[in-house]
């Protein structure tokens, strides 16, 4: 896959994921760890961050910083994945084996972003 196609696919994924924070706000609030406060604000802010970072991938001067920020964001989002794995309500009825597979997927997404850093 050429680099430009890959970065545009990644961009689309993060923009769509960010938009979903506004479309499915309640679902995202359910998966927020209980020890965090202001769930709705955090869901909205993370959605905005994903959209901005997705757009940033398409702007050459912002691409590298966007990629570093995506990696950092994915590291932070690991807390949500572990919370979903350990909390029945937050698991949203998703089978445990899928929740387990999502954890290495986060690392694969981090690696994918790392590949495009100049």
mmCIF file of N, CA and C in Angstrom:
data_model
loop_
_atom_site.group_PDB
_atom_site.id
_atom_site.type_symbol
_atom_site.label_atom_id
_atom_site.label_comp_id
_atom_site.label_asym_id
_atom_site.label_seq_id
_atom_site.Cartn_x
_atom_site.Cartn_y
_atom_site.Cartn_z
ATOM 1 N N UNK A 1 0.862 -1.170 0.000
ATOM 2 C CA UNK A 1 0.000 0.000 0.000
ATOM 3 C C UNK A 1 0.911 1.235 0.000
ATOM 4 N N UNK A 2 0.640 2.167 -0.876
ATOM 5 C CA UNK A 2 1.486 3.357 -0.907
ATOM 6 C C UNK A 2 1.277 4.159 0.372
ATOM 7 N N UNK A 3 2.303 4.923 0.722
ATOM 8 C CA UNK A 3 2.250 5.689 1.967
ATOM 9 C C UNK A 3 1.072 6.652 1.985
ATOM 10 N N UNK A 4 0.828 7.326 0.865
ATOM 11 C CA UNK A 4 -0.252 8.320 0.875
ATOM 12 C C UNK A 4 -1.624 7.674 1.047
ATOM 13 N N UNK A 5 -1.830 6.526 0.438
ATOM 14 C CA UNK A 5 -3.118 5.837 0.613
ATOM 15 C C UNK A 5 -3.281 5.391 2.065
ATOM 16 N N UNK A 6 -2.208 4.846 2.626
ATOM 17 C CA UNK A 6 -2.254 4.381 4.016
ATOM 18 C C UNK A 6 -2.557 5.498 4.990
ATOM 19 N N UNK A 7 -1.951 6.650 4.785
ATOM 20 C CA UNK A 7 -2.178 7.769 5.707
ATOM 21 C C UNK A 7 -3.594 8.308 5.561
ATOM 22 N N UNK A 8 -4.136 8.270 4.336
ATOM 23 C CA UNK A 8 -5.519 8.725 4.142
ATOM 24 C C UNK A 8 -6.513 7.733 4.747
ATOM 25 N N UNK A 9 -6.204 6.463 4.675
ATOM 26 C CA UNK A 9 -7.063 5.457 5.325
ATOM 27 C C UNK A 9 -7.039 5.670 6.841
ATOM 28 N N UNK A 10 -5.840 5.866 7.379
ATOM 29 C CA UNK A 10 -5.713 6.118 8.817
ATOM 30 C C UNK A 10 -6.478 7.388 9.191
ATOM 31 N N UNK A 11 -6.334 8.423 8.389
ATOM 32 C CA UNK A 11 -7.038 9.675 8.633
ATOM 33 C C UNK A 11 -8.546 9.449 8.681
ATOM 34 N N UNK A 12 -9.060 8.736 7.706
ATOM 35 C CA UNK A 12 -10.506 8.466 7.653
ATOM 36 C C UNK A 12 -10.964 7.690 8.881
ATOM 37 N N UNK A 13 -10.173 6.721 9.308
ATOM 38 C CA UNK A 13 -10.530 5.918 10.485
ATOM 39 C C UNK A 13 -10.686 6.818 11.718
ATOM 40 N N UNK A 14 -9.715 7.717 11.930
ATOM 41 C CA UNK A 14 -9.779 8.568 13.123
ATOM 42 C C UNK A 14 -10.872 9.621 13.019
ATOM 43 N N UNK A 15 -11.088 10.154 11.834
ATOM 44 C CA UNK A 15 -12.171 11.130 11.670
ATOM 45 C C UNK A 15 -13.525 10.465 11.925
ATOM 46 N N UNK A 16 -13.735 9.288 11.355
ATOM 47 C CA UNK A 16 -15.000 8.566 11.568
ATOM 48 C C UNK A 16 -15.155 8.189 13.043
ATOM 49 N N UNK A 17 -14.074 7.688 13.649
ATOM 50 C CA UNK A 17 -14.134 7.330 15.072
ATOM 51 C C UNK A 17 -14.478 8.554 15.914
ATOM 52 N N UNK A 18 -13.908 9.703 15.562
ATOM 53 C CA UNK A 18 -14.205 10.925 16.297
ATOM 54 C C UNK A 18 -15.656 11.339 16.151
ATOM 55 N N UNK A 19 -16.175 11.245 14.947
ATOM 56 C CA UNK A 19 -17.584 11.590 14.700
ATOM 57 C C UNK A 19 -18.501 10.684 15.514
ATOM 58 N N UNK A 20 -18.130 9.418 15.628
ATOM 59 C CA UNK A 20 -18.954 8.474 16.394
ATOM 60 C C UNK A 20 -19.090 8.883 17.860
ATOM 61 N N UNK A 21 -18.112 9.631 18.384
ATOM 62 C CA UNK A 21 -18.226 10.110 19.757
ATOM 63 C C UNK A 21 -19.428 11.040 19.925
ATOM 64 N N UNK A 22 -19.815 11.693 18.842
ATOM 65 C CA UNK A 22 -20.962 12.605 18.890
ATOM 66 C C UNK A 22 -22.262 11.877 18.553
ATOM 67 N N UNK A 23 -22.162 10.823 17.753
ATOM 68 C CA UNK A 23 -23.340 10.057 17.330
ATOM 69 C C UNK A 23 -23.742 9.050 18.411
ATOM 70 N N UNK A 24 -22.775 8.457 19.072
ATOM 71 C CA UNK A 24 -23.007 7.414 20.080
ATOM 72 C C UNK A 24 -22.452 7.833 21.443
ATOM 73 N N UNK A 25 -22.690 9.067 21.822
ATOM 74 C CA UNK A 25 -22.126 9.615 23.059
ATOM 75 C C UNK A 25 -22.438 8.750 24.268
ATOM 76 N N UNK A 26 -23.671 8.307 24.408
ATOM 77 C CA UNK A 26 -24.057 7.504 25.580
ATOM 78 C C UNK A 26 -23.269 6.199 25.658
ATOM 79 N N UNK A 27 -23.049 5.555 24.504
ATOM 80 C CA UNK A 27 -22.285 4.311 24.496
ATOM 81 C C UNK A 27 -20.856 4.564 24.982
ATOM 82 N N UNK A 28 -20.255 5.639 24.503
ATOM 83 C CA UNK A 28 -18.891 5.952 24.925
ATOM 84 C C UNK A 28 -18.833 6.300 26.405
ATOM 85 N N UNK A 29 -19.885 6.923 26.925
ATOM 86 C CA UNK A 29 -19.912 7.251 28.347
ATOM 87 C C UNK A 29 -19.944 5.986 29.201
ATOM 88 N N UNK A 30 -20.624 4.950 28.736
ATOM 89 C CA UNK A 30 -20.708 3.687 29.473
ATOM 90 C C UNK A 30 -19.336 3.034 29.612
ATOM 91 N N UNK A 31 -18.489 3.178 28.603
ATOM 92 C CA UNK A 31 -17.194 2.495 28.635
ATOM 93 C C UNK A 31 -16.104 3.310 29.333
ATOM 94 N N UNK A 32 -16.464 4.487 29.807
ATOM 95 C CA UNK A 32 -15.488 5.320 30.526
ATOM 96 C C UNK A 32 -15.262 4.745 31.927
ATOM 97 N N UNK A 33 -14.011 4.600 32.323
ATOM 98 C CA UNK A 33 -13.731 4.099 33.677
ATOM 99 C C UNK A 33 -14.385 4.972 34.740
ATOM 100 N N UNK A 34 -14.895 4.328 35.784
ATOM 101 C CA UNK A 34 -15.619 5.023 36.845
ATOM 102 C C UNK A 34 -14.753 6.035 37.580
ATOM 103 N N UNK A 35 -13.439 5.789 37.638
ATOM 104 C CA UNK A 35 -12.565 6.684 38.395
ATOM 105 C C UNK A 35 -12.321 8.016 37.675
ATOM 106 N N UNK A 36 -12.778 8.135 36.434
ATOM 107 C CA UNK A 36 -12.676 9.403 35.708
ATOM 108 C C UNK A 36 -13.972 10.191 35.904
ATOM 109 N N UNK A 37 -13.846 11.493 36.014
ATOM 110 C CA UNK A 37 -15.049 12.310 36.158
ATOM 111 C C UNK A 37 -15.349 13.013 34.836
ATOM 112 N N UNK A 38 -16.519 13.624 34.786
ATOM 113 C CA UNK A 38 -16.941 14.370 33.599
ATOM 114 C C UNK A 38 -16.905 13.514 32.328
ATOM 115 N N UNK A 39 -17.537 12.355 32.394
ATOM 116 C CA UNK A 39 -17.512 11.417 31.271
ATOM 117 C C UNK A 39 -17.932 12.044 29.950
ATOM 118 N N UNK A 40 -19.014 12.808 29.974
ATOM 119 C CA UNK A 40 -19.499 13.380 28.718
ATOM 120 C C UNK A 40 -18.460 14.334 28.122
ATOM 121 N N UNK A 41 -17.867 15.170 28.956
ATOM 122 C CA UNK A 41 -16.836 16.092 28.468
ATOM 123 C C UNK A 41 -15.647 15.331 27.895
ATOM 124 N N UNK A 42 -15.238 14.268 28.571
ATOM 125 C CA UNK A 42 -14.109 13.473 28.083
ATOM 126 C C UNK A 42 -14.426 12.788 26.754
ATOM 127 N N UNK A 43 -15.656 12.305 26.614
ATOM 128 C CA UNK A 43 -16.068 11.676 25.356
ATOM 129 C C UNK A 43 -16.031 12.707 24.231
ATOM 130 N N UNK A 44 -16.581 13.880 24.487
ATOM 131 C CA UNK A 44 -16.601 14.942 23.468
ATOM 132 C C UNK A 44 -15.173 15.372 23.130
ATOM 133 N N UNK A 45 -14.353 15.604 24.149
ATOM 134 C CA UNK A 45 -12.967 16.029 23.910
ATOM 135 C C UNK A 45 -12.169 14.980 23.136
ATOM 136 N N UNK A 46 -12.362 13.716 23.472
ATOM 137 C CA UNK A 46 -11.625 12.672 22.749
ATOM 138 C C UNK A 46 -12.120 12.567 21.308
ATOM 139 N N UNK A 47 -13.411 12.805 21.096
ATOM 140 C CA UNK A 47 -13.933 12.816 19.729
ATOM 141 C C UNK A 47 -13.342 13.962 18.919
ATOM 142 N N UNK A 48 -13.279 15.141 19.535
ATOM 143 C CA UNK A 48 -12.679 16.295 18.869
ATOM 144 C C UNK A 48 -11.212 16.009 18.556
ATOM 145 N N UNK A 49 -10.504 15.421 19.529
ATOM 146 C CA UNK A 49 -9.084 15.106 19.328
ATOM 147 C C UNK A 49 -8.905 14.151 18.152
ATOM 148 N N UNK A 50 -9.732 13.116 18.082
ATOM 149 C CA UNK A 50 -9.601 12.161 16.978
ATOM 150 C C UNK A 50 -9.859 12.828 15.628
ATOM 151 N N UNK A 51 -10.843 13.695 15.566
ATOM 152 C CA UNK A 51 -11.141 14.391 14.310
ATOM 153 C C UNK A 51 -9.974 15.309 13.926
ATOM 154 N N UNK A 52 -9.495 16.098 14.874
ATOM 155 C CA UNK A 52 -8.391 17.024 14.585
ATOM 156 C C UNK A 52 -7.138 16.256 14.171
ATOM 157 N N UNK A 53 -6.828 15.179 14.884
ATOM 158 C CA UNK A 53 -5.629 14.404 14.548
ATOM 159 C C UNK A 53 -5.785 13.719 13.196
ATOM 160 N N UNK A 54 -6.992 13.249 12.891
ATOM 161 C CA UNK A 54 -7.238 12.650 11.579
ATOM 162 C C UNK A 54 -7.022 13.655 10.463
ATOM 163 N N UNK A 55 -7.500 14.865 10.668
ATOM 164 C CA UNK A 55 -7.289 15.928 9.679
ATOM 165 C C UNK A 55 -5.806 16.285 9.610
ATOM 166 N N UNK A 56 -5.166 16.352 10.771
ATOM 167 C CA UNK A 56 -3.741 16.676 10.828
ATOM 168 C C UNK A 56 -2.870 15.727 10.032
ATOM 169 N N UNK A 57 -3.300 14.476 9.913
ATOM 170 C CA UNK A 57 -2.534 13.503 9.125
ATOM 171 C C UNK A 57 -2.444 13.906 7.656
ATOM 172 N N UNK A 58 -3.408 14.668 7.187
ATOM 173 C CA UNK A 58 -3.470 15.070 5.770
ATOM 174 C C UNK A 58 -2.745 16.380 5.489
ATOM 175 N N UNK A 59 -2.228 17.012 6.526
ATOM 176 C CA UNK A 59 -1.517 18.281 6.372
ATOM 177 C C UNK A 59 -0.038 17.995 6.622
ATOM 178 N N UNK A 60 0.780 18.055 5.580
ATOM 179 C CA UNK A 60 2.190 17.655 5.711
ATOM 180 C C UNK A 60 2.920 18.253 6.919
ATOM 181 N N UNK A 61 2.699 19.519 7.218
ATOM 182 C CA UNK A 61 3.406 20.146 8.340
ATOM 183 C C UNK A 61 2.912 19.657 9.707
ATOM 184 N N UNK A 62 1.745 19.019 9.740
ATOM 185 C CA UNK A 62 1.169 18.526 11.000
ATOM 186 C C UNK A 62 1.205 17.002 11.121
ATOM 187 N N UNK A 63 1.610 16.336 10.057
ATOM 188 C CA UNK A 63 1.526 14.870 10.029
ATOM 189 C C UNK A 63 2.302 14.221 11.169
ATOM 190 N N UNK A 64 3.565 14.581 11.359
ATOM 191 C CA UNK A 64 4.380 13.914 12.388
ATOM 192 C C UNK A 64 3.836 14.150 13.788
ATOM 193 N N UNK A 65 3.493 15.391 14.111
ATOM 194 C CA UNK A 65 2.957 15.671 15.451
ATOM 195 C C UNK A 65 1.619 14.961 15.650
ATOM 196 N N UNK A 66 0.817 14.888 14.590
ATOM 197 C CA UNK A 66 -0.462 14.171 14.687
ATOM 198 C C UNK A 66 -0.222 12.696 14.967
ATOM 199 N N UNK A 67 0.784 12.122 14.327
ATOM 200 C CA UNK A 67 1.092 10.701 14.546
ATOM 201 C C UNK A 67 1.562 10.456 15.977
ATOM 202 N N UNK A 68 2.433 11.314 16.497
ATOM 203 C CA UNK A 68 2.870 11.169 17.891
ATOM 204 C C UNK A 68 1.672 11.297 18.843
ATOM 205 N N UNK A 69 0.798 12.246 18.560
ATOM 206 C CA UNK A 69 -0.386 12.440 19.412
ATOM 207 C C UNK A 69 -1.345 11.250 19.323
ATOM 208 N N UNK A 70 -1.467 10.658 18.143
ATOM 209 C CA UNK A 70 -2.315 9.466 17.993
ATOM 210 C C UNK A 70 -1.756 8.330 18.830
ATOM 211 N N UNK A 71 -0.444 8.138 18.793
ATOM 212 C CA UNK A 71 0.169 7.080 19.601
ATOM 213 C C UNK A 71 -0.096 7.335 21.081
ATOM 214 N N UNK A 72 0.081 8.573 21.527
ATOM 215 C CA UNK A 72 -0.187 8.909 22.932
ATOM 216 C C UNK A 72 -1.655 8.675 23.283
ATOM 217 N N UNK A 73 -2.539 9.073 22.380
ATOM 218 C CA UNK A 73 -3.968 8.890 22.603
ATOM 219 C C UNK A 73 -4.310 7.400 22.725
ATOM 220 N N UNK A 74 -3.729 6.586 21.864
ATOM 221 C CA UNK A 74 -3.988 5.146 21.916
ATOM 222 C C UNK A 74 -3.479 4.533 23.215
ATOM 223 N N UNK A 75 -2.373 5.051 23.728
ATOM 224 C CA UNK A 75 -1.866 4.575 25.022
ATOM 225 C C UNK A 75 -2.876 4.912 26.116
ATOM 226 N N UNK A 76 -3.389 6.136 26.103
ATOM 227 C CA UNK A 76 -4.391 6.545 27.098
ATOM 228 C C UNK A 76 -5.654 5.698 26.954
ATOM 229 N N UNK A 77 -6.062 5.437 25.714
ATOM 230 C CA UNK A 77 -7.273 4.656 25.469
ATOM 231 C C UNK A 77 -7.147 3.210 25.943
ATOM 232 N N UNK A 78 -5.928 2.724 26.188
ATOM 233 C CA UNK A 78 -5.766 1.373 26.732
ATOM 234 C C UNK A 78 -6.515 1.236 28.056
ATOM 235 N N UNK A 79 -6.581 2.314 28.832
ATOM 236 C CA UNK A 79 -7.298 2.240 30.111
ATOM 237 C C UNK A 79 -8.762 1.869 29.889
ATOM 238 N N UNK A 80 -9.348 2.390 28.820
ATOM 239 C CA UNK A 80 -10.744 2.077 28.497
ATOM 240 C C UNK A 80 -10.869 0.608 28.115
ATOM 241 N N UNK A 81 -9.926 0.104 27.337
ATOM 242 C CA UNK A 81 -9.993 -1.290 26.912
ATOM 243 C C UNK A 81 -9.862 -2.243 28.095
ATOM 244 N N UNK A 82 -8.965 -1.922 29.028
ATOM 245 C CA UNK A 82 -8.837 -2.766 30.217
ATOM 246 C C UNK A 82 -10.082 -2.649 31.105
ATOM 247 N N UNK A 83 -10.646 -1.455 31.189
ATOM 248 C CA UNK A 83 -11.872 -1.270 31.967
ATOM 249 C C UNK A 83 -13.011 -2.091 31.365
ATOM 250 N N UNK A 84 -13.144 -2.056 30.048
ATOM 251 C CA UNK A 84 -14.192 -2.841 29.384
ATOM 252 C C UNK A 84 -14.001 -4.330 29.645
ATOM 253 N N UNK A 85 -12.764 -4.754 29.707
ATOM 254 C CA UNK A 85 -12.446 -6.162 29.939
ATOM 255 C C UNK A 85 -12.819 -6.599 31.357
ATOM 256 N N UNK A 86 -12.774 -5.662 32.294
ATOM 257 C CA UNK A 86 -12.984 -5.998 33.697
ATOM 258 C C UNK A 86 -14.308 -5.517 34.282
ATOM 259 N N UNK A 87 -15.154 -4.891 33.477
ATOM 260 C CA UNK A 87 -16.421 -4.371 33.974
ATOM 261 C C UNK A 87 -17.545 -4.856 33.060
ATOM 262 N N UNK A 88 -18.461 -5.637 33.622
ATOM 263 C CA UNK A 88 -19.526 -6.253 32.821
ATOM 264 C C UNK A 88 -20.363 -5.218 32.066
ATOM 265 N N UNK A 89 -20.787 -4.152 32.751
ATOM 266 C CA UNK A 89 -21.611 -3.134 32.089
ATOM 267 C C UNK A 89 -20.828 -2.458 30.966
ATOM 268 N N UNK A 90 -19.571 -2.128 31.234
ATOM 269 C CA UNK A 90 -18.740 -1.444 30.235
ATOM 270 C C UNK A 90 -18.390 -2.343 29.054
ATOM 271 N N UNK A 91 -18.483 -3.646 29.245
ATOM 272 C CA UNK A 91 -18.138 -4.560 28.147
ATOM 273 C C UNK A 91 -19.165 -4.517 27.023
ATOM 274 N N UNK A 92 -20.331 -3.918 27.304
ATOM 275 C CA UNK A 92 -21.406 -3.766 26.318
ATOM 276 C C UNK A 92 -21.861 -5.100 25.718
ATOM 277 N N UNK A 93 -21.633 -6.182 26.465
ATOM 278 C CA UNK A 93 -22.040 -7.496 25.976
ATOM 279 C C UNK A 93 -21.109 -8.068 24.918
ATOM 280 N N UNK A 94 -19.986 -7.410 24.672
ATOM 281 C CA UNK A 94 -19.008 -7.911 23.689
ATOM 282 C C UNK A 94 -18.309 -9.116 24.298
ATOM 283 N N UNK A 95 -18.183 -10.209 23.542
ATOM 284 C CA UNK A 95 -17.511 -11.396 24.093
ATOM 285 C C UNK A 95 -16.106 -11.071 24.600
ATOM 286 N N UNK A 96 -15.745 -11.706 25.702
ATOM 287 C CA UNK A 96 -14.460 -11.430 26.351
ATOM 288 C C UNK A 96 -13.277 -11.645 25.401
ATOM 289 N N UNK A 97 -13.348 -12.636 24.531
ATOM 290 C CA UNK A 97 -12.225 -12.907 23.629
ATOM 291 C C UNK A 97 -12.002 -11.745 22.660
ATOM 292 N N UNK A 98 -13.076 -11.076 22.272
ATOM 293 C CA UNK A 98 -12.937 -9.907 21.393
ATOM 294 C C UNK A 98 -12.320 -8.754 22.176
ATOM 295 N N UNK A 99 -12.762 -8.574 23.421
ATOM 296 C CA UNK A 99 -12.188 -7.513 24.254
ATOM 297 C C UNK A 99 -10.698 -7.749 24.479
ATOM 298 N N UNK A 100 -10.311 -8.985 24.624
ATOM 299 C CA UNK A 100 -8.884 -9.316 24.790
ATOM 300 C C UNK A 100 -8.119 -9.009 23.503
ATOM 301 N N UNK A 101 -8.694 -9.349 22.364
ATOM 302 C CA UNK A 101 -8.024 -9.098 21.078
ATOM 303 C C UNK A 101 -7.877 -7.604 20.780
ATOM 304 N N UNK A 102 -8.746 -6.800 21.351
ATOM 305 C CA UNK A 102 -8.663 -5.349 21.108
ATOM 306 C C UNK A 102 -7.404 -4.745 21.716
ATOM 307 N N UNK A 103 -6.865 -5.368 22.744
ATOM 308 C CA UNK A 103 -5.664 -4.814 23.385
ATOM 309 C C UNK A 103 -4.457 -4.886 22.448
ATOM 310 N N UNK A 104 -4.129 -6.054 21.874
ATOM 311 C CA UNK A 104 -3.015 -6.048 20.908
ATOM 312 C C UNK A 104 -3.326 -5.215 19.659
ATOM 313 N N UNK A 105 -4.611 -5.081 19.331
ATOM 314 C CA UNK A 105 -4.982 -4.233 18.198
ATOM 315 C C UNK A 105 -4.544 -2.793 18.458
ATOM 316 N N UNK A 106 -4.675 -2.327 19.707
ATOM 317 C CA UNK A 106 -4.220 -0.974 20.039
ATOM 318 C C UNK A 106 -2.725 -0.824 19.731
ATOM 319 N N UNK A 107 -1.951 -1.853 20.086
ATOM 320 C CA UNK A 107 -0.515 -1.798 19.829
ATOM 321 C C UNK A 107 -0.227 -1.853 18.324
ATOM 322 N N UNK A 108 -1.026 -2.589 17.589
ATOM 323 C CA UNK A 108 -0.873 -2.627 16.131
ATOM 324 C C UNK A 108 -1.170 -1.253 15.533
ATOM 325 N N UNK A 109 -2.194 -0.574 16.059
ATOM 326 C CA UNK A 109 -2.516 0.774 15.585
ATOM 327 C C UNK A 109 -1.381 1.751 15.919
ATOM 328 N N UNK A 110 -0.782 1.591 17.096
ATOM 329 C CA UNK A 110 0.356 2.432 17.463
ATOM 330 C C UNK A 110 1.521 2.195 16.505
ATOM 331 N N UNK A 111 1.785 0.937 16.215
ATOM 332 C CA UNK A 111 2.872 0.594 15.296
ATOM 333 C C UNK A 111 2.592 1.152 13.903
ATOM 334 N N UNK A 112 1.350 1.036 13.447
ATOM 335 C CA UNK A 112 0.965 1.558 12.140
ATOM 336 C C UNK A 112 1.250 3.059 12.077
ATOM 337 N N UNK A 113 0.880 3.782 13.123
ATOM 338 C CA UNK A 113 1.158 5.217 13.164
ATOM 339 C C UNK A 113 2.666 5.472 13.163
ATOM 340 N N UNK A 114 3.393 4.683 13.942
ATOM 341 C CA UNK A 114 4.844 4.844 14.033
ATOM 342 C C UNK A 114 5.518 4.694 12.663
ATOM 343 N N UNK A 115 4.999 3.818 11.839
ATOM 344 C CA UNK A 115 5.581 3.580 10.516
ATOM 345 C C UNK A 115 5.584 4.824 9.638
ATOM 346 N N UNK A 116 4.673 5.749 9.881
ATOM 347 C CA UNK A 116 4.548 6.932 9.029
ATOM 348 C C UNK A 116 5.278 8.159 9.579
ATOM 349 N N UNK A 117 5.885 8.027 10.753
ATOM 350 C CA UNK A 117 6.608 9.179 11.312
ATOM 351 C C UNK A 117 7.894 9.363 10.508
ATOM 352 N N UNK A 118 8.084 10.620 10.066
ATOM 353 C CA UNK A 118 9.283 10.941 9.258
ATOM 354 C C UNK A 118 10.495 11.098 10.123
#
